[in-house]
Amino acid sequence: MLAYVLRRLLYAVPILLGVNLLTFLLFFVVNSPDDMARIQIGVKRATPEAIERWKVDRGYDKPMFFNEAERGTAKLTDTLFFDKSLRMFALDFGRADDGRDIASEILERMGPSLAIAVPTFLLSLFASITFALLLVFFRASYLDFWGVVLCVAMMSVSSLFYIIGGQWLVSKLWALVPISGYAGGLDSFRFLVLPVLISVIAGLGSSARWYRTIFLEEISRDYVRTARAKGLSELAVLFRHVLRNALIPVLTGVVVVIPLLFMGSLLVESFFAIPGLGSYTIDAINAQDFGVVRAMVFIGSVLYIVGLILTDLSYTLVDPRVRLA
Amino acid sequence: MNTTRSKPAASLPPRRGVRSLRRLGGLCMLCAMMSACGPVLNDPYPAAERGENILYTAFTQQPKHLDPVQSYSEDEASFLYQVIEPPLQYHYLKRPYVLEAGVADQMPSVRLYDAAGRELPADSDPAKVASSVIEIRIRPGILYQPHPAFARDDSGALRYAALGAEALRAIRSPVDFAETATRELEAGDFVHQIKRLASPHLHSPIFELIAEYLPGLKKLQAQLLAEARETPGWVDVGRFELEGVEVVDRYTYRIRLKGIYPQFLYWLTMPFFGPVPPEVDRFFGQPGMAERNLSLDRWPVGTGPYMLVENNPNARMVLARNPNYRHDTYPCEGAPGDAEAGLLDDCGKVVPFVDKVVFSREREGIPYWNKFLQGYYDASGVSSDNFDQAVTMTSHGEVNLSEDMEQKGIRLLTTVSPSIFYLAFNMLDPLVGGGENASAADSDRARKLRQAISIALDMEEFVSIFLNGRGLPAMHPIPPGVFGAREGERGINPVVYRWVDGKAVRRSHDVARRLLAEAGWPDGRNARTGEPLVIHLDTTPGGLGDKARSDWLAKQFRELGVQFVVRPTDWNRFQDKVRLGNGQLFFFGWNADYPDPENLLFLLYGPQGKVKYQGQNASNYVNAEYDALFDRMKVMPDGAQRQAVIDRMIAIIQRDAPWVFGFYPKSYSLQHGWVHNRKPGSIVRNGLKYQRLDVEARARARMQWNAPVRWPLAVLVLALLVIALPAFLHWRRHEHATAVRVRATGRGD
């Protein structure tokens, strides 16, 4: 297994290089270093001299990929691409264009993002699997029919509606929790309860329907009939046997998401003023801050790759027949 | 089988009981946790802050720079102007805006000198003035906020001047240092900051502008650049001389400018010219500080009424009262109407009134607005989304608060901002501008075309539809309240308006069509070739030229028979087009730096041409007479002579119509009844110290408006039980069912 993990990690290197290259190219197709300088200095009085000085100071005056003025390896290393992108492989994220340290900014914002993402993830998983299993339990009955109708209705509504409606109902009309804001420690509970609840409800319809489909496929297998024949209650059959055997497709969708929880949620964090990572990339794109954009894309890619490896590893835990070689 | 199946049924009551108990327990715990939050449950602030004299407000954009040498945006001004005190300030209440001494002892004297160094009288011919000297004396006894950079050890050396990595390990903000101290404000601190304008790493946005007037600033930058190349890291600007600035004594410094620049006094109201103590600069320049985001850019240090004690631009910023703040009092004079509005009630009282100001980050308008209505923000703007809820407009265009707002005791404050939004014609474009080397006839035709378009684009309608009336149609570049703007008949743009029955009336489309025909485009067709006239608007998505507005513009052009094409592009390309002169018609705007006509009329000054000089004249308009008048006007003192020159300049641009003079935006602001002394005026940015709160009234209102409604929770639980009941019955039926129907005898079929 170790060899498999090492091999997958080695595969990750060219993938990350490619992602970096793409990010670099896409960013600089849209934004030139001059544009970036103009944003930072302020459009109002940005003179060509000031723009040039900013570029020199921040290293954006270098050639993109190949520096003909240099000798030897410096032809490749004394370039914008090497300087701004490849250093990240050493986890050196550098500074944002406004001078703030990107690594410490990410660490600072990660806590609030996780505070909302982890409970949402766990509760969503629990609620949708339970709901889906119950639908399977009530299959072919009017409860199943109306349950599916409810799922379709829930997934047809925009998550923005859940957020605005939830804020209006729970915070404004009933005045039970703050509309938005965040606090650390135990006090965070009253700020997180509504966004978590809304996120769980907003995601319930689609995921419950997906899990229901998986479980329905499993319910007609021989081992299920055997379990019933042994006299097990239907709930025990569903929760002990069907759920365990249906875990592979469930894990495929779930485990890969776990590392990405760090990245936060844009919409929920924005509306509930949670100071997380959700909006960091968007803010950086708006501010044309390449430093932050490349760092966030890089971290996102790394986390996604980690998620995929973890998914593969999780298969071996739930299905002894799976071997990673 | 029956026995096996009856087992769960037998054990059901206790399990259901346990489950119910758990549910109830959970509910109780939730209620208990909510109750622990206090009498209102939706208060977003810590319980410890209840009843405190704290002003709560919000910010939507995070501040990029708080270093006084870099900060140049309105978002940052809300914080920085409360911390940094420049030598001069604007009177809080008087309108038009009046300059007064800030930390300066009195308004500085400006002395003029000729090339031989002889002093000239104040009304000298500007051409003879070689330099002007501004001498500023600051008030003695002003102290800085407590800060670790001032702390000294027993030997008198700075305690935190040589910190190693170990000492900084647990430090996240200046508040984390064990010791703080203060010191008196000195003239040298202002000189130090002026030198920082030249720092090659700080990229001051006004460096180029000030370097034009301040001798030696460019040379200093070259020296600092050379020093930075040799010794990486922090560069002590104090070691270098700056020709145009000198410290006269402990409390006096002198600035010598090239020529004459009366507007320089306005710059002295901005943090660019505030004090920065060298020891603070050195403190933040130590290795390891920047890695912890410890810098002047995040933690400004000053003598102002407040000091920044929490800086989390992603969540909240907190200003606390500076315990060392000087004796400062509320003004006793104001503009007409201020006394009636209660704005002079606190005359002579010591400021600041508020102990703390908490700024919370709100990215979205809906929660911001709702929290204002709940009383958790003391003031709010009025966005288009909530305009109808907040404001009603009478048929005469009068603006009133809605009934709901009035019942809550909310007050509406309006003011016209010293800004202008306009549609600029690119004068280098052959069609609308006549081109660079246009003949007189071509120029005349292009002028008539611009005049026709200016008449056709009904800005009154634009303001009414797209801004809910929050703007005044502009007649020229100078907004009301700034010297040079005239009211009444003399203030209208005679090319576009007529004065009828005491008000300005837009000229008819017939006039526009006639002008269009004279321009060679009768009914929007080329008089010679019959080709249609096509006008192109360059715009950015989400900008003033977005879809709805573009459709409206197209309709206006159709009235003249002119075809209208929108060329949307991203912001960078749009800027490129303007810079390279490739646009034809585009929306642009300007917020005045200071309330002087020079800062607005220069937007059409030839040597400010965007294409040729990379200046601020985006339409690349050139008129020799206008430029000559501008040169005269900018050095004149306010008065009848200056007004006459301005009148002539305005007449020239109204005739030439290089812009469709769009509108001056009106700022609408709401405040709760418990907020006092709030006077809008975007040029006065240090006004927080004058605001006062009635904390008890706020607490009462919050209690009243936010009484929790708990019964929906019980209804919700009940509803869930009702939903669960059929499921439970189904489950029970399922568990009790047999594979085959059982008869009463117990034998199967």
PDB file of C-alpha atoms in Angstrom, chain A residues 79-272:
ATOM      1  CA  THR A  79      11.612  34.275 -14.324  1.00  0.00           C
ATOM      2  CA  LEU A  80       8.131  35.167 -13.236  1.00  0.00           C
ATOM      3  CA  PHE A  81       6.906  31.581 -13.501  1.00  0.00           C
ATOM      4  CA  PHE A  82       9.674  30.138 -11.359  1.00  0.00           C
ATOM      5  CA  ASP A  83       9.548  32.965  -8.878  1.00  0.00           C
ATOM      6  CA  LYS A  84       5.811  33.091  -8.396  1.00  0.00           C
ATOM      7  CA  SER A  85       4.654  29.546  -9.067  1.00  0.00           C
ATOM      8  CA  LEU A  86       7.304  26.916  -8.506  1.00  0.00           C
ATOM      9  CA  ARG A  87       8.253  28.151  -5.053  1.00  0.00           C
ATOM     10  CA  MET A  88       4.934  26.845  -3.832  1.00  0.00           C
ATOM     11  CA  PHE A  89       6.240  23.295  -4.072  1.00  0.00           C
ATOM     12  CA  ALA A  90       8.345  24.273  -1.055  1.00  0.00           C
ATOM     13  CA  LEU A  91       5.115  25.591   0.534  1.00  0.00           C
ATOM     14  CA  ASP A  92       6.468  29.110   0.200  1.00  0.00           C
ATOM     15  CA  PHE A  93       3.294  31.015  -0.629  1.00  0.00           C
ATOM     16  CA  GLY A  94       4.875  34.430  -0.262  1.00  0.00           C
ATOM     17  CA  ARG A  95       2.891  37.592   0.196  1.00  0.00           C
ATOM     18  CA  ALA A  96      -0.320  38.937  -1.194  1.00  0.00           C
ATOM     19  CA  ASP A  97      -0.005  42.085  -3.264  1.00  0.00           C
ATOM     20  CA  ASP A  98      -1.196  44.148  -0.313  1.00  0.00           C
ATOM     21  CA  GLY A  99       1.776  42.842   1.668  1.00  0.00           C
ATOM     22  CA  ARG A 100      -0.036  40.323   3.869  1.00  0.00           C
ATOM     23  CA  ASP A 101       1.518  36.933   4.461  1.00  0.00           C
ATOM     24  CA  ILE A 102      -0.599  34.401   2.545  1.00  0.00           C
ATOM     25  CA  ALA A 103       0.219  31.387   4.744  1.00  0.00           C
ATOM     26  CA  SER A 104      -0.804  33.133   7.953  1.00  0.00           C
ATOM     27  CA  GLU A 105      -3.912  34.525   6.282  1.00  0.00           C
ATOM     28  CA  ILE A 106      -4.923  31.002   5.221  1.00  0.00           C
ATOM     29  CA  LEU A 107      -4.280  29.633   8.710  1.00  0.00           C
ATOM     30  CA  GLU A 108      -6.333  32.435  10.239  1.00  0.00           C
ATOM     31  CA  ARG A 109      -9.287  31.875   7.927  1.00  0.00           C
ATOM     32  CA  MET A 110      -9.180  28.087   8.001  1.00  0.00           C
ATOM     33  CA  GLY A 111     -10.626  27.806  11.525  1.00  0.00           C
ATOM     34  CA  PRO A 112     -13.949  29.530  10.825  1.00  0.00           C
ATOM     35  CA  SER A 113     -14.260  27.656   7.521  1.00  0.00           C
ATOM     36  CA  LEU A 114     -13.807  24.313   9.256  1.00  0.00           C
ATOM     37  CA  ALA A 115     -16.121  25.343  12.087  1.00  0.00           C
ATOM     38  CA  ILE A 116     -18.931  25.575   9.584  1.00  0.00           C
ATOM     39  CA  ALA A 117     -17.855  22.940   7.067  1.00  0.00           C
ATOM     40  CA  VAL A 118     -17.193  20.004   9.408  1.00  0.00           C
ATOM     41  CA  PRO A 119     -20.547  19.979  11.249  1.00  0.00           C
ATOM     42  CA  THR A 120     -22.317  20.650   7.960  1.00  0.00           C
ATOM     43  CA  PHE A 121     -20.529  17.749   6.328  1.00  0.00           C
ATOM     44  CA  LEU A 122     -21.153  15.298   9.166  1.00  0.00           C
ATOM     45  CA  LEU A 123     -24.757  16.282   9.757  1.00  0.00           C
ATOM     46  CA  SER A 124     -25.507  16.309   6.033  1.00  0.00           C
ATOM     47  CA  LEU A 125     -24.018  12.854   5.660  1.00  0.00           C
ATOM     48  CA  PHE A 126     -25.921  11.501   8.618  1.00  0.00           C
ATOM     49  CA  ALA A 127     -29.211  13.157   7.657  1.00  0.00           C
ATOM     50  CA  SER A 128     -29.116  12.219   3.984  1.00  0.00           C
ATOM     51  CA  ILE A 129     -28.048   8.599   4.553  1.00  0.00           C
ATOM     52  CA  THR A 130     -30.675   8.130   7.258  1.00  0.00           C
ATOM     53  CA  PHE A 131     -33.342   9.765   5.140  1.00  0.00           C
ATOM     54  CA  ALA A 132     -32.338   7.702   2.102  1.00  0.00           C
ATOM     55  CA  LEU A 133     -32.399   4.451   4.105  1.00  0.00           C
ATOM     56  CA  LEU A 134     -35.818   5.326   5.464  1.00  0.00           C
ATOM     57  CA  LEU A 135     -37.058   5.968   1.939  1.00  0.00           C
ATOM     58  CA  VAL A 136     -35.716   2.558   0.975  1.00  0.00           C
ATOM     59  CA  PHE A 137     -37.397   1.049   4.009  1.00  0.00           C
ATOM     60  CA  PHE A 138     -40.695   2.589   2.923  1.00  0.00           C
ATOM     61  CA  ARG A 139     -40.051   1.776  -0.734  1.00  0.00           C
ATOM     62  CA  ALA A 140     -43.029   1.404  -3.024  1.00  0.00           C
ATOM     63  CA  SER A 141     -45.272   3.020  -0.427  1.00  0.00           C
ATOM     64  CA  TYR A 142     -46.873   6.471  -0.430  1.00  0.00           C
ATOM     65  CA  LEU A 143     -44.211   7.564   2.073  1.00  0.00           C
ATOM     66  CA  ASP A 144     -41.477   6.745  -0.441  1.00  0.00           C
ATOM     67  CA  PHE A 145     -43.369   8.555  -3.172  1.00  0.00           C
ATOM     68  CA  TRP A 146     -43.868  11.728  -1.154  1.00  0.00           C
ATOM     69  CA  GLY A 147     -40.359  11.489   0.202  1.00  0.00           C
ATOM     70  CA  VAL A 148     -38.969  11.510  -3.334  1.00  0.00           C
ATOM     71  CA  VAL A 149     -41.297  14.368  -4.255  1.00  0.00           C
ATOM     72  CA  LEU A 150     -39.970  16.268  -1.260  1.00  0.00           C
ATOM     73  CA  CYS A 151     -36.379  15.552  -2.346  1.00  0.00           C
ATOM     74  CA  VAL A 152     -37.057  16.798  -5.869  1.00  0.00           C
ATOM     75  CA  ALA A 153     -38.754  19.905  -4.488  1.00  0.00           C
ATOM     76  CA  MET A 154     -35.847  20.579  -2.133  1.00  0.00           C
ATOM     77  CA  MET A 155     -33.219  20.183  -4.816  1.00  0.00           C
ATOM     78  CA  SER A 156     -35.165  22.453  -7.159  1.00  0.00           C
ATOM     79  CA  VAL A 157     -34.877  25.403  -4.820  1.00  0.00           C
ATOM     80  CA  SER A 158     -31.806  27.591  -5.033  1.00  0.00           C
ATOM     81  CA  SER A 159     -29.521  27.521  -2.008  1.00  0.00           C
ATOM     82  CA  LEU A 160     -29.720  31.307  -1.979  1.00  0.00           C
ATOM     83  CA  PHE A 161     -33.424  30.989  -1.237  1.00  0.00           C
ATOM     84  CA  TYR A 162     -32.713  28.747   1.749  1.00  0.00           C
ATOM     85  CA  ILE A 163     -30.184  31.246   3.061  1.00  0.00           C
ATOM     86  CA  ILE A 164     -32.258  34.383   2.648  1.00  0.00           C
ATOM     87  CA  GLY A 165     -35.457  32.646   3.734  1.00  0.00           C
ATOM     88  CA  GLY A 166     -33.737  31.080   6.742  1.00  0.00           C
ATOM     89  CA  GLN A 167     -32.227  34.366   7.825  1.00  0.00           C
ATOM     90  CA  TRP A 168     -35.544  36.133   7.454  1.00  0.00           C
ATOM     91  CA  LEU A 169     -37.542  33.485   9.304  1.00  0.00           C
ATOM     92  CA  VAL A 170     -35.229  32.393  12.084  1.00  0.00           C
ATOM     93  CA  SER A 171     -33.180  35.521  12.713  1.00  0.00           C
ATOM     94  CA  LYS A 172     -35.473  38.350  11.753  1.00  0.00           C
ATOM     95  CA  LEU A 173     -39.005  37.107  12.388  1.00  0.00           C
ATOM     96  CA  TRP A 174     -38.364  34.771  15.317  1.00  0.00           C
ATOM     97  CA  ALA A 175     -35.197  36.549  16.507  1.00  0.00           C
ATOM     98  CA  LEU A 176     -33.686  33.274  17.701  1.00  0.00           C
ATOM     99  CA  VAL A 177     -30.110  33.570  16.427  1.00  0.00           C
ATOM    100  CA  PRO A 178     -27.959  36.396  14.982  1.00  0.00           C
ATOM    101  CA  ILE A 179     -28.425  37.010  11.270  1.00  0.00           C
ATOM    102  CA  SER A 180     -24.721  37.055  10.603  1.00  0.00           C
ATOM    103  CA  GLY A 181     -21.382  37.325  12.326  1.00  0.00           C
ATOM    104  CA  TYR A 182     -18.886  35.073  13.992  1.00  0.00           C
ATOM    105  CA  ALA A 183     -17.200  34.601  17.334  1.00  0.00           C
ATOM    106  CA  GLY A 184     -14.604  32.163  18.511  1.00  0.00           C
ATOM    107  CA  GLY A 185     -14.957  29.468  21.177  1.00  0.00           C
ATOM    108  CA  LEU A 186     -18.292  28.313  22.551  1.00  0.00           C
ATOM    109  CA  ASP A 187     -19.967  31.530  21.489  1.00  0.00           C
ATOM    110  CA  SER A 188     -19.574  30.377  17.895  1.00  0.00           C
ATOM    111  CA  PHE A 189     -22.481  27.943  18.416  1.00  0.00           C
ATOM    112  CA  ARG A 190     -25.186  30.591  18.063  1.00  0.00           C
ATOM    113  CA  PHE A 191     -23.555  31.937  14.886  1.00  0.00           C
ATOM    114  CA  LEU A 192     -23.096  28.504  13.336  1.00  0.00           C
ATOM    115  CA  VAL A 193     -26.402  26.846  14.141  1.00  0.00           C
ATOM    116  CA  LEU A 194     -28.378  28.591  11.401  1.00  0.00           C
ATOM    117  CA  PRO A 195     -25.836  28.344   8.557  1.00  0.00           C
ATOM    118  CA  VAL A 196     -25.207  24.688   9.381  1.00  0.00           C
ATOM    119  CA  LEU A 197     -28.925  23.939   9.531  1.00  0.00           C
ATOM    120  CA  ILE A 198     -29.553  25.736   6.258  1.00  0.00           C
ATOM    121  CA  SER A 199     -26.634  24.022   4.547  1.00  0.00           C
ATOM    122  CA  VAL A 200     -27.850  20.607   5.703  1.00  0.00           C
ATOM    123  CA  ILE A 201     -31.411  21.263   4.531  1.00  0.00           C
ATOM    124  CA  ALA A 202     -30.245  22.779   1.245  1.00  0.00           C
ATOM    125  CA  GLY A 203     -28.164  19.695   0.418  1.00  0.00           C
ATOM    126  CA  LEU A 204     -30.561  17.078   1.755  1.00  0.00           C
ATOM    127  CA  GLY A 205     -32.769  16.654  -1.317  1.00  0.00           C
ATOM    128  CA  SER A 206     -30.097  15.867  -3.862  1.00  0.00           C
ATOM    129  CA  SER A 207     -27.897  13.691  -1.685  1.00  0.00           C
ATOM    130  CA  ALA A 208     -30.787  11.706  -0.215  1.00  0.00           C
ATOM    131  CA  ARG A 209     -32.028  10.927  -3.723  1.00  0.00           C
ATOM    132  CA  TRP A 210     -28.526   9.851  -4.787  1.00  0.00           C
ATOM    133  CA  TYR A 211     -28.070   7.576  -1.761  1.00  0.00           C
ATOM    134  CA  ARG A 212     -31.573   6.154  -2.189  1.00  0.00           C
ATOM    135  CA  THR A 213     -30.642   5.039  -5.693  1.00  0.00           C
ATOM    136  CA  ILE A 214     -27.486   3.354  -4.400  1.00  0.00           C
ATOM    137  CA  PHE A 215     -29.317   1.605  -1.573  1.00  0.00           C
ATOM    138  CA  LEU A 216     -32.146   0.445  -3.818  1.00  0.00           C
ATOM    139  CA  GLU A 217     -29.629  -1.310  -6.037  1.00  0.00           C
ATOM    140  CA  GLU A 218     -28.219  -3.064  -3.014  1.00  0.00           C
ATOM    141  CA  ILE A 219     -31.534  -4.056  -1.428  1.00  0.00           C
ATOM    142  CA  SER A 220     -32.303  -6.696  -4.030  1.00  0.00           C
ATOM    143  CA  ARG A 221     -29.056  -8.611  -3.482  1.00  0.00           C
ATOM    144  CA  ASP A 222     -28.983 -12.205  -2.217  1.00  0.00           C
ATOM    145  CA  TYR A 223     -27.259 -11.402   1.049  1.00  0.00           C
ATOM    146  CA  VAL A 224     -30.128  -9.069   1.951  1.00  0.00           C
ATOM    147  CA  ARG A 225     -32.641 -11.828   1.398  1.00  0.00           C
ATOM    148  CA  THR A 226     -30.481 -14.140   3.500  1.00  0.00           C
ATOM    149  CA  ALA A 227     -30.334 -11.583   6.305  1.00  0.00           C
ATOM    150  CA  ARG A 228     -34.098 -11.243   6.258  1.00  0.00           C
ATOM    151  CA  ALA A 229     -34.457 -15.022   6.195  1.00  0.00           C
ATOM    152  CA  LYS A 230     -32.302 -15.172   9.299  1.00  0.00           C
ATOM    153  CA  GLY A 231     -34.999 -13.103  10.985  1.00  0.00           C
ATOM    154  CA  LEU A 232     -33.243  -9.777  11.238  1.00  0.00           C
ATOM    155  CA  SER A 233     -35.464  -6.754  11.516  1.00  0.00           C
ATOM    156  CA  GLU A 234     -35.710  -4.573   8.402  1.00  0.00           C
ATOM    157  CA  LEU A 235     -33.932  -1.710  10.133  1.00  0.00           C
ATOM    158  CA  ALA A 236     -31.062  -3.964  11.108  1.00  0.00           C
ATOM    159  CA  VAL A 237     -30.867  -5.231   7.536  1.00  0.00           C
ATOM    160  CA  LEU A 238     -30.711  -1.721   6.197  1.00  0.00           C
ATOM    161  CA  PHE A 239     -28.368  -0.081   8.654  1.00  0.00           C
ATOM    162  CA  ARG A 240     -26.055  -3.041   9.317  1.00  0.00           C
ATOM    163  CA  HIS A 241     -25.879  -4.829   6.002  1.00  0.00           C
ATOM    164  CA  VAL A 242     -27.104  -2.687   3.132  1.00  0.00           C
ATOM    165  CA  LEU A 243     -25.345   0.460   4.329  1.00  0.00           C
ATOM    166  CA  ARG A 244     -22.025  -1.327   4.806  1.00  0.00           C
ATOM    167  CA  ASN A 245     -22.141  -2.937   1.378  1.00  0.00           C
ATOM    168  CA  ALA A 246     -23.176   0.267  -0.326  1.00  0.00           C
ATOM    169  CA  LEU A 247     -20.282   2.197   1.148  1.00  0.00           C
ATOM    170  CA  ILE A 248     -18.006   2.073  -1.927  1.00  0.00           C
ATOM    171  CA  PRO A 249     -20.093   4.459  -4.066  1.00  0.00           C
ATOM    172  CA  VAL A 250     -20.873   6.516  -0.971  1.00  0.00           C
ATOM    173  CA  LEU A 251     -17.173   6.868  -0.138  1.00  0.00           C
ATOM    174  CA  THR A 252     -16.352   7.778  -3.729  1.00  0.00           C
ATOM    175  CA  GLY A 253     -18.415  10.907  -3.378  1.00  0.00           C
ATOM    176  CA  VAL A 254     -17.711  11.647   0.255  1.00  0.00           C
ATOM    177  CA  VAL A 255     -14.056  11.079   1.094  1.00  0.00           C
ATOM    178  CA  VAL A 256     -12.788  13.179  -1.778  1.00  0.00           C
ATOM    179  CA  VAL A 257     -14.683  16.131  -0.334  1.00  0.00           C
ATOM    180  CA  ILE A 258     -13.177  15.892   3.147  1.00  0.00           C
ATOM    181  CA  PRO A 259      -9.868  17.677   2.420  1.00  0.00           C
ATOM    182  CA  LEU A 260     -11.715  20.338   0.433  1.00  0.00           C
ATOM    183  CA  LEU A 261     -13.687  21.308   3.532  1.00  0.00           C
ATOM    184  CA  PHE A 262     -10.702  23.535   4.308  1.00  0.00           C
ATOM    185  CA  MET A 263     -11.578  25.691   1.327  1.00  0.00           C
ATOM    186  CA  GLY A 264     -14.841  26.884   2.850  1.00  0.00           C
ATOM    187  CA  SER A 265     -18.111  27.796   1.241  1.00  0.00           C
ATOM    188  CA  LEU A 266     -18.412  31.001  -0.709  1.00  0.00           C
ATOM    189  CA  LEU A 267     -22.142  31.639  -0.467  1.00  0.00           C
ATOM    190  CA  VAL A 268     -22.751  30.624   3.136  1.00  0.00           C
ATOM    191  CA  GLU A 269     -19.682  32.452   4.407  1.00  0.00           C
ATOM    192  CA  SER A 270     -20.619  35.583   2.496  1.00  0.00           C
ATOM    193  CA  PHE A 271     -24.203  35.781   3.729  1.00  0.00           C
ATOM    194  CA  PHE A 272     -23.389  34.831   7.294  1.00  0.00           C
TER     195      PHE A 272
END
